[in-house]
Amino acid sequence: MKNNSSTLAYSLQEAHTAIAAKLSPLAQEQVPLAQTLGRINAVSIFADHPKPSYAQSTRDGFALAEQPHSVVEGSAEFQLSGEIAAGCIEQQQVQAGQAYRIMTGAMVPCGTVRVVPFEICREKEARLSVPREELDRKELFIRPQGKDIKQGQRLVTAGTRLCPNHLLMLAENGSQEIWVHRHPRVAVICTGSELVKSGEALHLGQKISSNGVLLAAILQQEHCLLVRSVTVGDDTDMIMTRIQQILAQDKPDLMISTGGMGPGKFDLMEQVVTRLGGKPVYNRLKVRPGKATLFALIDNTPLFALPGPPPAVRLLFHELVVPGLHRLQGLLKNDIISTELVDAILTEPMGIRRTGHLVLKSAVATLCNGRLQVRPAGKLEQMNAIIHLVCEADGKAGRGEVEKNQLVKMRLVGPLVASNHYTT
Ligand SMILES: Nc1nc2c(c(=O)[nH]1)N[C@H]1C(S)=C(S)[C@@H](COP(=O)(O)OP(=O)(O)OC[C@H]3O[C@@H](n4cnc5c(N)ncnc54)[C@H](O)[C@@H]3O)O[C@H]1N2
Ligand code: MOO
């Protein structure tokens, strides 16, 4: 049953723009600081206090007044007048000729011009002797108030994914509850009459539905809540019913389907979308894989209908769904990985079909002698990058080849590894 809707074939860039235009950041919620790792903060956070909040000693030693008590044979003598421990909240005053014993991190007394580490000084009863030249030393061993952070300075910009260092900074600021965007609630619908769940009896002609497991794993990595994962046969009525149930019961922010995108008789998903009152934003991409994929809104809920083959699901998830998730999550500042295409040296020749389209390849990126290298991933290898190749049709029939040692564009989608890290 071929449907009548027109073909909307987008480039990857056009798809990104169209997806971003249809999605907006999810509502904000307040979460205790300790639970915010990986969340996107929704409101810029400013320093309530300077850091450090008082002038601190950076050494165990002595806080000295400007004037020594006396100078005897190249040594400046001070009168030891007291002790300041870390946590002492009483502001002391050092008078001319005096020194205070002080701990690292303790508040330096008023009138202190410098701290001298204890290993440099000699102490006899209540007298402290400091080599004269120490008083001319540039290093004062005092961290002035506000040296690291000024009061009112922006600590975290809205739209940043919070990492441990942000949590440290916010804890030091005394921030307890943080406004973050809600986690995206995602539902997965795997279609295919040949599919059985992992663990079920497998008959000839049947296949284990691995896309559900794959998507659950990468959704977890992307800080999403998987609210439903179902497998449905190739039947438009059944798929429609399941989607309607999911929309009513699970209230997802986003749905991902796999399969049912094949041309001809089995292009079920576009029929499902149309019959549910949705309209595809695009239903083809000028990308391989990606010919068979669509993006639509059903009842204002976005649906990414991905093709069935798991390798295509993996690639298209990173290329299409992740930018959509970032938009829902309110991510404004780019993550280090996954957002940019970078240059890398291709270490193996790559066979390609000269399609005139952008070709995506699962790849392994490594750092070798400080240089970024990339090669296509083997079937059993964990990919951590996607190579982007634009191959213009040049009139030659058949396959082409990109030679070894050429610079190619790639996107990192996982941690960079040392060369030969992934072996099977
Ligand atoms: N005559 C043509 N046939 C096809 C064309 C074409 O242009 N002309 N395009 C091909 C392309 S490209 C793709 S992609 C597929 C799209 O097909 P579907 O999205 O309908 O996917 P299925 O046919 O259902 O499955 C394809 C393949 O993937 C396996 N699969 C599906 N779901 C799962 C799952 N949950 N877990 C594991 N594996 C899954 C499925 O068993 C098939 O082997 O159409 C081409 N055909
Ligand atoms: O649409 Mo298919 O995903 O080109 O491989």
Short mmCIF file of C-alpha atoms and ligand atoms in Angstrom, two decimals:
data_model
loop_
_atom_site.label_atom_id
_atom_site.label_comp_id
_atom_site.label_asym_id
_atom_site.label_seq_id
_atom_site.Cartn_x
_atom_site.Cartn_y
_atom_site.Cartn_z
CA MET A 1 0.00 0.00 0.00
CA LYS A 2 1.88 3.10 -1.15
CA ASN A 3 0.88 6.33 0.47
CA ASN A 4 0.30 9.50 -1.49
CA SER A 5 2.23 12.00 0.58
CA SER A 6 4.99 13.89 -1.13
CA THR A 7 8.69 13.34 -0.59
CA LEU A 8 10.43 15.81 1.68
CA ALA A 9 14.13 14.97 1.32
CA TYR A 10 16.29 17.07 3.63
CA SER A 11 20.02 17.41 4.06
CA LEU A 12 21.30 16.65 7.57
CA GLN A 13 21.66 20.38 8.22
CA GLU A 14 18.11 21.08 7.06
CA ALA A 15 16.86 18.25 9.27
CA HIS A 16 18.67 19.71 12.32
CA THR A 17 17.17 23.15 11.70
CA ALA A 18 13.67 21.72 11.22
CA ILE A 19 13.92 19.54 14.35
CA ALA A 20 15.18 22.44 16.48
CA ALA A 21 12.33 24.64 15.23
CA LYS A 22 9.73 22.08 16.34
CA LEU A 23 11.15 21.38 19.81
CA SER A 24 11.56 23.59 22.84
CA PRO A 25 13.17 23.07 26.25
CA LEU A 26 11.15 21.07 28.78
CA ALA A 27 9.78 22.56 31.99
CA GLN A 28 12.14 23.37 34.87
CA GLU A 29 12.24 21.67 38.23
CA GLN A 30 14.23 22.28 41.40
CA VAL A 31 16.55 19.42 42.36
CA PRO A 32 18.96 18.99 45.32
CA LEU A 33 22.50 19.80 44.20
CA ALA A 34 23.78 16.22 44.75
CA GLN A 35 21.25 14.92 42.18
CA THR A 36 22.12 17.32 39.39
CA LEU A 37 25.09 15.55 37.79
CA GLY A 38 24.51 15.44 34.02
CA ARG A 39 21.41 17.64 34.22
CA ILE A 40 21.14 20.92 32.33
CA ASN A 41 20.84 23.93 34.61
CA ALA A 42 17.97 26.13 33.54
CA VAL A 43 18.91 29.44 35.14
CA SER A 44 22.34 31.10 35.28
CA ILE A 45 23.83 30.90 38.77
CA PHE A 46 25.86 33.75 40.29
CA ALA A 47 28.29 33.75 43.21
CA ASP A 48 26.65 34.68 46.51
CA HIS A 49 30.07 35.18 48.12
CA PRO A 50 33.60 35.96 47.00
CA LYS A 51 36.01 33.00 46.98
CA PRO A 52 37.88 32.87 49.22
CA SER A 53 35.47 34.74 51.43
CA TYR A 54 38.35 36.01 53.62
CA ALA A 55 42.10 36.52 53.09
CA GLN A 56 43.61 33.08 53.71
CA SER A 57 47.06 31.84 54.57
CA THR A 58 48.38 29.40 51.95
CA ARG A 59 51.02 27.94 54.30
CA ASP A 60 51.42 26.69 57.85
CA GLY A 61 53.65 29.49 59.19
CA PHE A 62 53.59 32.94 60.69
CA ALA A 63 51.60 36.05 59.80
CA LEU A 64 53.94 39.03 60.11
CA ALA A 65 53.35 42.71 60.81
CA GLU A 66 55.06 45.14 58.47
CA GLN A 67 57.60 46.31 61.05
CA PRO A 68 59.79 43.75 62.84
CA HIS A 69 60.47 44.21 66.54
CA SER A 70 64.16 44.44 65.78
CA VAL A 71 66.75 43.38 63.21
CA VAL A 72 69.71 41.35 64.54
CA GLU A 73 72.52 40.24 62.18
CA GLY A 74 70.45 39.71 59.06
CA SER A 75 67.46 38.32 60.96
CA ALA A 76 64.18 40.12 61.56
CA GLU A 77 62.83 39.42 65.05
CA PHE A 78 59.11 39.35 65.85
CA GLN A 79 57.23 38.85 69.08
CA LEU A 80 54.97 35.78 68.86
CA SER A 81 51.58 37.05 70.04
CA GLY A 82 49.11 34.27 69.39
CA GLU A 83 47.84 31.46 67.18
CA ILE A 84 45.15 31.35 64.51
CA ALA A 85 43.72 27.97 63.58
CA ALA A 86 41.62 27.23 60.48
CA GLY A 87 38.00 27.83 61.42
CA CYS A 88 38.83 30.57 63.93
CA ILE A 89 36.15 33.17 63.26
CA GLU A 90 37.52 35.95 65.44
CA GLN A 91 39.26 38.62 63.38
CA GLN A 92 42.66 39.25 64.99
CA GLN A 93 44.90 42.29 64.63
CA VAL A 94 48.66 42.04 64.33
CA GLN A 95 50.47 45.06 65.77
CA ALA A 96 53.89 46.43 64.76
CA GLY A 97 56.65 44.04 65.83
CA GLN A 98 54.26 41.09 66.23
CA ALA A 99 53.71 37.76 64.47
CA TYR A 100 50.91 35.19 64.77
CA ARG A 101 51.29 31.48 64.24
CA ILE A 102 48.81 30.59 61.48
CA MET A 103 47.51 27.42 59.79
CA THR A 104 46.99 26.91 56.07
CA GLY A 105 43.47 28.13 55.18
CA ALA A 106 43.11 30.24 58.33
CA MET A 107 42.02 33.89 58.19
CA VAL A 108 45.06 36.20 58.21
CA PRO A 109 44.86 38.85 60.95
CA CYS A 110 44.42 42.53 60.03
CA GLY A 111 47.75 44.26 59.62
CA THR A 112 49.47 41.17 58.13
CA VAL A 113 51.75 41.97 55.23
CA ARG A 114 52.92 38.45 54.54
CA VAL A 115 52.95 34.88 55.81
CA VAL A 116 56.29 33.09 56.11
CA PRO A 117 56.28 29.25 56.07
CA PHE A 118 57.39 27.81 59.42
CA GLU A 119 60.31 25.83 57.94
CA ILE A 120 62.05 29.11 57.08
CA CYS A 121 61.74 30.63 60.60
CA ARG A 122 63.40 29.97 63.95
CA GLU A 123 61.35 30.07 67.09
CA LYS A 124 62.72 30.57 70.59
CA GLU A 125 60.26 31.00 73.44
CA ALA A 126 58.01 33.88 72.33
CA ARG A 127 60.51 35.25 69.79
CA LEU A 128 60.43 34.52 66.10
CA SER A 129 63.46 34.98 63.91
CA VAL A 130 62.97 35.35 60.12
CA PRO A 131 65.86 35.69 57.62
CA ARG A 132 65.88 39.35 56.52
CA GLU A 133 65.65 38.56 52.78
CA GLU A 134 62.36 36.69 53.36
CA LEU A 135 60.73 40.07 53.97
CA ASP A 136 61.48 41.10 50.38
CA ARG A 137 60.15 37.94 48.80
CA LYS A 138 57.48 38.45 46.11
CA GLU A 139 55.35 35.50 47.19
CA LEU A 140 53.22 36.59 50.18
CA PHE A 141 51.58 33.20 50.90
CA ILE A 142 48.23 34.97 51.25
CA ARG A 143 45.21 34.31 49.01
CA PRO A 144 43.27 37.58 49.07
CA GLN A 145 39.49 37.67 49.46
CA GLY A 146 37.74 37.19 46.08
CA LYS A 147 40.95 36.09 44.30
CA ASP A 148 39.29 33.07 42.65
CA ILE A 149 35.70 34.28 42.32
CA LYS A 150 34.22 37.76 42.77
CA GLN A 151 30.84 38.13 44.46
CA GLY A 152 28.14 38.32 41.75
CA GLN A 153 30.34 36.60 39.14
CA ARG A 154 28.50 34.07 36.94
CA LEU A 155 29.34 30.54 38.08
CA VAL A 156 27.28 28.50 35.60
CA THR A 157 25.54 29.77 32.48
CA ALA A 158 21.96 28.61 31.85
CA GLY A 159 21.95 25.67 29.46
CA THR A 160 25.14 24.00 30.73
CA ARG A 161 25.36 20.27 31.44
CA LEU A 162 26.47 20.03 35.07
CA CYS A 163 29.68 18.10 35.68
CA PRO A 164 31.48 17.32 38.98
CA ASN A 165 33.43 20.58 38.88
CA HIS A 166 30.20 22.59 38.64
CA LEU A 167 28.86 20.67 41.64
CA LEU A 168 32.04 21.52 43.58
CA MET A 169 31.71 25.21 42.71
CA LEU A 170 28.01 25.29 43.58
CA ALA A 171 28.59 23.46 46.87
CA GLU A 172 31.24 26.05 47.78
CA ASN A 173 28.72 28.73 46.92
CA GLY A 174 26.22 27.21 49.34
CA SER A 175 23.71 26.43 46.53
CA GLN A 176 21.39 23.66 47.69
CA GLU A 177 18.55 23.44 45.17
CA ILE A 178 19.23 23.92 41.48
CA TRP A 179 16.75 24.69 38.70
CA VAL A 180 17.26 22.12 35.94
CA HIS A 181 15.22 21.08 32.91
CA ARG A 182 13.08 18.02 33.32
CA HIS A 183 14.50 14.72 32.02
CA PRO A 184 13.04 13.88 28.58
CA ARG A 185 10.52 11.03 28.84
CA VAL A 186 11.07 8.78 25.85
CA ALA A 187 9.02 5.88 24.46
CA VAL A 188 10.45 3.33 22.02
CA ILE A 189 8.34 1.38 19.53
CA CYS A 190 10.13 -1.38 17.61
CA THR A 191 8.11 -2.60 14.65
CA GLY A 192 8.59 -5.88 12.77
CA SER A 193 6.61 -9.12 12.63
CA GLU A 194 9.89 -11.06 12.57
CA LEU A 195 10.93 -9.72 15.99
CA VAL A 196 10.94 -11.65 19.26
CA LYS A 197 12.09 -10.43 22.65
CA SER A 198 15.51 -11.53 23.87
CA GLY A 199 15.08 -14.83 25.79
CA GLU A 200 12.01 -15.96 23.81
CA ALA A 201 12.12 -19.02 21.56
CA LEU A 202 13.55 -18.09 18.17
CA HIS A 203 12.10 -19.80 15.09
CA LEU A 204 13.57 -19.80 11.63
CA GLY A 205 12.80 -16.44 10.02
CA GLN A 206 12.57 -14.66 13.35
CA LYS A 207 15.01 -12.23 14.88
CA ILE A 208 15.76 -10.95 18.37
CA SER A 209 14.63 -7.33 18.75
CA SER A 210 17.94 -5.75 19.65
CA ASN A 211 17.01 -2.16 18.76
CA GLY A 212 15.03 -1.81 21.99
CA VAL A 213 18.06 -2.78 24.08
CA LEU A 214 20.36 -0.52 22.05
CA LEU A 215 18.04 2.46 22.39
CA ALA A 216 17.47 1.87 26.11
CA ALA A 217 21.26 1.95 26.60
CA ILE A 218 21.96 5.10 24.60
CA LEU A 219 18.95 6.87 26.05
CA GLN A 220 20.37 6.17 29.50
CA GLN A 221 23.71 7.62 28.39
CA GLU A 222 21.84 10.69 27.16
CA HIS A 223 20.17 11.24 30.56
CA CYS A 224 16.65 10.32 29.39
CA LEU A 225 13.89 8.37 31.10
CA LEU A 226 12.72 5.40 29.06
CA VAL A 227 9.01 5.38 29.92
CA ARG A 228 7.92 2.56 27.59
CA SER A 229 9.52 0.11 25.16
CA VAL A 230 7.25 -2.05 23.02
CA THR A 231 7.59 -4.39 20.07
CA VAL A 232 4.74 -4.45 17.56
CA GLY A 233 4.17 -6.48 14.39
CA ASP A 234 4.04 -4.93 10.93
CA ASP A 235 0.43 -3.83 11.13
CA THR A 236 -0.63 -0.19 10.89
CA ASP A 237 -3.71 -0.62 13.11
CA MET A 238 -1.68 -2.33 15.83
CA ILE A 239 1.09 0.29 15.67
CA MET A 240 -1.48 3.10 15.80
CA THR A 241 -3.21 1.58 18.83
CA ARG A 242 0.10 1.21 20.69
CA ILE A 243 1.13 4.79 19.93
CA GLN A 244 -2.28 6.09 21.09
CA GLN A 245 -1.94 4.09 24.33
CA ILE A 246 1.58 5.38 24.88
CA LEU A 247 0.53 8.99 24.28
CA ALA A 248 -2.39 8.66 26.73
CA GLN A 249 -0.69 6.64 29.47
CA ASP A 250 3.01 7.48 29.38
CA LYS A 251 2.89 11.08 28.19
CA PRO A 252 6.30 10.91 26.49
CA ASP A 253 8.17 14.03 25.43
CA LEU A 254 9.53 12.12 22.46
CA MET A 255 8.92 8.82 20.66
CA ILE A 256 11.37 6.76 18.63
CA SER A 257 10.23 3.95 16.35
CA THR A 258 12.39 1.53 14.41
CA GLY A 259 11.48 -0.41 11.27
CA GLY A 260 8.48 -0.07 9.04
CA MET A 261 10.22 2.58 6.95
CA GLY A 262 10.97 0.41 3.94
CA PRO A 263 9.75 1.58 0.57
CA GLY A 264 6.73 0.07 -1.09
CA LYS A 265 4.40 -2.21 0.73
CA PHE A 266 6.02 -1.88 4.14
CA ASP A 267 6.26 1.88 4.59
CA LEU A 268 3.94 1.58 7.58
CA MET A 269 5.18 4.41 9.75
CA GLU A 270 4.28 7.21 7.37
CA GLN A 271 0.76 5.80 7.09
CA VAL A 272 0.57 5.58 10.88
CA VAL A 273 1.69 9.19 11.24
CA THR A 274 -0.83 10.43 8.66
CA ARG A 275 -3.71 8.39 10.09
CA LEU A 276 -2.96 9.73 13.57
CA GLY A 277 -3.31 13.27 12.21
CA GLY A 278 0.44 13.96 12.10
CA LYS A 279 2.39 15.42 9.22
CA PRO A 280 5.99 14.50 8.46
CA VAL A 281 8.40 17.40 8.72
CA TYR A 282 10.67 15.33 6.47
CA ASN A 283 10.32 11.75 5.24
CA ARG A 284 13.66 11.22 3.49
CA LEU A 285 17.20 12.37 4.09
CA LYS A 286 19.94 12.97 1.57
CA VAL A 287 22.12 10.84 3.86
CA ARG A 288 23.11 7.16 3.80
CA PRO A 289 21.87 5.51 5.92
CA GLY A 290 18.94 7.77 6.40
CA LYS A 291 17.08 7.47 3.16
CA ALA A 292 14.27 5.81 5.09
CA THR A 293 13.62 7.97 8.13
CA LEU A 294 11.02 10.54 9.09
CA PHE A 295 10.35 13.14 11.74
CA ALA A 296 6.82 14.19 12.61
CA LEU A 297 4.70 15.58 15.40
CA ILE A 298 1.73 13.50 16.55
CA ASP A 299 -0.48 15.43 18.96
CA ASN A 300 2.50 17.77 19.41
CA THR A 301 4.69 14.84 20.49
CA PRO A 302 7.75 14.44 18.28
CA LEU A 303 8.33 11.05 16.63
CA PHE A 304 11.62 9.99 15.09
CA ALA A 305 10.80 7.05 12.85
CA LEU A 306 14.15 5.35 12.24
CA PRO A 307 14.75 2.46 9.85
CA GLY A 308 15.05 -1.10 11.16
CA PRO A 309 18.72 -2.09 10.70
CA PRO A 310 20.47 -1.61 14.08
CA PRO A 311 23.63 0.01 12.58
CA ALA A 312 21.41 2.64 10.91
CA VAL A 313 19.51 3.13 14.20
CA ARG A 314 22.77 3.79 16.04
CA LEU A 315 24.08 6.29 13.47
CA LEU A 316 20.81 8.13 13.00
CA PHE A 317 20.18 8.27 16.74
CA HIS A 318 23.42 10.22 17.18
CA GLU A 319 22.91 12.38 14.12
CA LEU A 320 19.22 13.24 14.55
CA VAL A 321 17.79 12.25 17.93
CA VAL A 322 20.67 13.50 20.11
CA PRO A 323 20.41 17.10 18.80
CA GLY A 324 16.64 16.86 19.39
CA LEU A 325 17.20 15.62 22.95
CA HIS A 326 19.67 18.43 23.60
CA ARG A 327 17.02 20.91 22.51
CA LEU A 328 14.43 19.34 24.88
CA GLN A 329 17.01 19.29 27.67
CA GLY A 330 17.68 22.99 27.14
CA LEU A 331 21.38 22.42 26.38
CA LEU A 332 22.81 25.67 25.07
CA LYS A 333 26.51 25.34 25.71
CA ASN A 334 27.88 22.59 23.53
CA ASP A 335 29.10 19.40 25.10
CA ILE A 336 32.74 18.71 24.36
CA ILE A 337 31.85 15.71 22.28
CA SER A 338 29.06 14.90 19.85
CA THR A 339 28.29 18.37 18.60
CA GLU A 340 31.07 19.27 16.22
CA LEU A 341 32.59 17.73 13.14
CA VAL A 342 36.36 17.60 13.46
CA ASP A 343 39.21 16.62 11.14
CA ALA A 344 40.97 13.28 11.66
CA ILE A 345 43.47 11.24 9.68
CA LEU A 346 41.95 8.18 8.05
CA THR A 347 44.21 5.22 8.83
CA GLU A 348 42.55 2.66 6.55
CA PRO A 349 41.25 3.13 3.04
CA MET A 350 37.47 3.27 2.88
CA GLY A 351 35.27 1.89 0.16
CA ILE A 352 32.23 4.03 -0.59
CA ARG A 353 29.39 4.07 -3.00
CA ARG A 354 29.41 7.24 -5.07
CA THR A 355 25.94 8.26 -4.27
CA GLY A 356 26.19 12.05 -4.34
CA HIS A 357 24.96 11.95 -0.73
CA LEU A 358 26.49 12.36 2.68
CA VAL A 359 27.65 8.92 3.83
CA LEU A 360 27.86 8.09 7.56
CA LYS A 361 30.18 5.33 8.82
CA SER A 362 30.54 3.92 12.32
CA ALA A 363 34.16 4.46 13.30
CA VAL A 364 36.83 4.14 15.94
CA ALA A 365 38.69 7.35 16.73
CA THR A 366 42.00 7.16 18.55
CA LEU A 367 44.67 9.52 19.73
CA CYS A 368 48.05 8.45 18.38
CA ASN A 369 51.16 10.54 19.11
CA GLY A 370 48.91 13.50 19.77
CA ARG A 371 47.09 13.16 16.45
CA LEU A 372 43.44 12.32 15.98
CA GLN A 373 43.05 9.23 13.83
CA VAL A 374 39.97 7.41 12.67
CA ARG A 375 39.07 4.20 10.88
CA PRO A 376 35.82 2.39 10.11
CA ALA A 377 34.68 0.21 13.05
CA GLY A 378 34.75 -3.55 12.61
CA LYS A 379 31.50 -5.47 13.07
CA LEU A 380 32.39 -6.46 16.65
CA GLU A 381 33.94 -3.18 17.68
CA GLN A 382 32.48 -0.48 19.89
CA MET A 383 32.19 2.68 17.79
CA ASN A 384 33.10 6.01 19.33
CA ALA A 385 32.89 8.19 16.24
CA ILE A 386 30.96 8.69 13.02
CA ILE A 387 32.82 9.48 9.81
CA HIS A 388 31.04 11.94 7.48
CA LEU A 389 31.95 11.60 3.85
CA VAL A 390 30.44 13.65 1.09
CA CYS A 391 31.01 11.81 -2.14
CA GLU A 392 30.04 13.61 -5.27
CA ALA A 393 28.85 11.55 -8.19
CA ASP A 394 31.70 11.80 -10.68
CA GLY A 395 30.29 9.76 -13.48
CA LYS A 396 32.37 6.67 -12.63
CA ALA A 397 30.28 3.59 -12.11
CA GLY A 398 30.48 1.40 -9.02
CA ARG A 399 32.40 1.96 -5.84
CA GLY A 400 34.98 4.55 -5.00
CA GLU A 401 37.66 4.66 -2.37
CA VAL A 402 38.96 7.25 0.05
CA GLU A 403 42.68 6.67 0.42
CA LYS A 404 44.56 6.12 3.65
CA ASN A 405 46.12 9.18 5.36
CA GLN A 406 43.52 11.60 4.01
CA LEU A 407 41.85 14.05 6.37
CA VAL A 408 38.19 13.22 6.88
CA LYS A 409 35.42 14.82 8.92
CA MET A 410 34.18 12.92 11.94
CA ARG A 411 31.99 13.39 14.99
CA LEU A 412 32.99 11.93 18.34
CA VAL A 413 30.08 10.13 20.01
CA GLY A 414 31.98 8.45 22.84
CA PRO A 415 35.19 8.85 24.80
CA LEU A 416 38.36 9.07 22.76
CA VAL A 417 40.56 6.03 23.25
CA ALA A 418 44.24 5.20 22.91
CA SER A 419 45.11 3.46 19.63
CA ASN A 420 44.41 -0.29 19.62
CA HIS A 421 42.19 0.11 22.67
CA TYR A 422 39.29 -1.69 21.09
CA THR A 423 40.31 -5.18 20.19
CA THR A 424 37.93 -8.03 19.69
N1 LIG B 1 13.44 -2.13 -2.82
C1 LIG B 1 14.02 -1.41 -1.84
N2 LIG B 1 14.19 -1.98 -0.65
C2 LIG B 1 14.78 -1.27 0.34
C3 LIG B 1 15.21 0.03 0.11
C4 LIG B 1 15.01 0.61 -1.17
O1 LIG B 1 15.34 1.76 -1.44
N3 LIG B 1 14.40 -0.16 -2.10
N4 LIG B 1 15.80 0.72 1.16
C5 LIG B 1 16.45 -0.05 2.16
C6 LIG B 1 16.83 0.75 3.30
S1 LIG B 1 18.01 1.94 3.04
C7 LIG B 1 16.38 0.52 4.54
S2 LIG B 1 17.05 1.34 5.88
C8 LIG B 1 15.35 -0.44 4.83
C9 LIG B 1 14.30 0.18 5.70
O2 LIG B 1 13.51 -0.83 6.11
P1 LIG B 1 12.61 -0.77 7.40
O3 LIG B 1 12.86 0.50 8.14
O4 LIG B 1 11.22 -1.01 6.99
O5 LIG B 1 13.16 -1.90 8.30
P2 LIG B 1 12.73 -3.40 8.26
O6 LIG B 1 12.51 -3.83 6.86
O7 LIG B 1 11.67 -3.62 9.26
O8 LIG B 1 14.08 -4.04 8.80
C10 LIG B 1 15.29 -3.93 8.16
C11 LIG B 1 16.27 -4.89 8.87
O9 LIG B 1 16.42 -4.50 10.22
C12 LIG B 1 16.07 -5.54 11.11
N5 LIG B 1 15.37 -5.02 12.28
C13 LIG B 1 14.25 -4.30 12.31
N6 LIG B 1 13.89 -4.01 13.56
C14 LIG B 1 14.79 -4.58 14.36
C15 LIG B 1 14.94 -4.66 15.77
N7 LIG B 1 14.07 -4.09 16.62
N8 LIG B 1 16.01 -5.31 16.25
C16 LIG B 1 16.89 -5.90 15.42
N9 LIG B 1 16.80 -5.87 14.08
C17 LIG B 1 15.77 -5.23 13.55
C18 LIG B 1 15.10 -6.36 10.30
O10 LIG B 1 14.94 -7.64 10.80
C19 LIG B 1 15.72 -6.31 8.93
O11 LIG B 1 16.79 -7.21 8.82
O12 LIG B 1 14.74 -0.88 3.63
C20 LIG B 1 15.66 -1.28 2.63
N10 LIG B 1 14.96 -1.87 1.58
O1 MOO B 2 17.42 4.42 5.18
MO1 MOO B 2 18.48 3.23 5.09
O2 MOO B 2 18.68 3.68 6.76
O3 MOO B 2 19.45 4.35 4.13
O4 MOO B 2 19.91 2.44 5.38
#
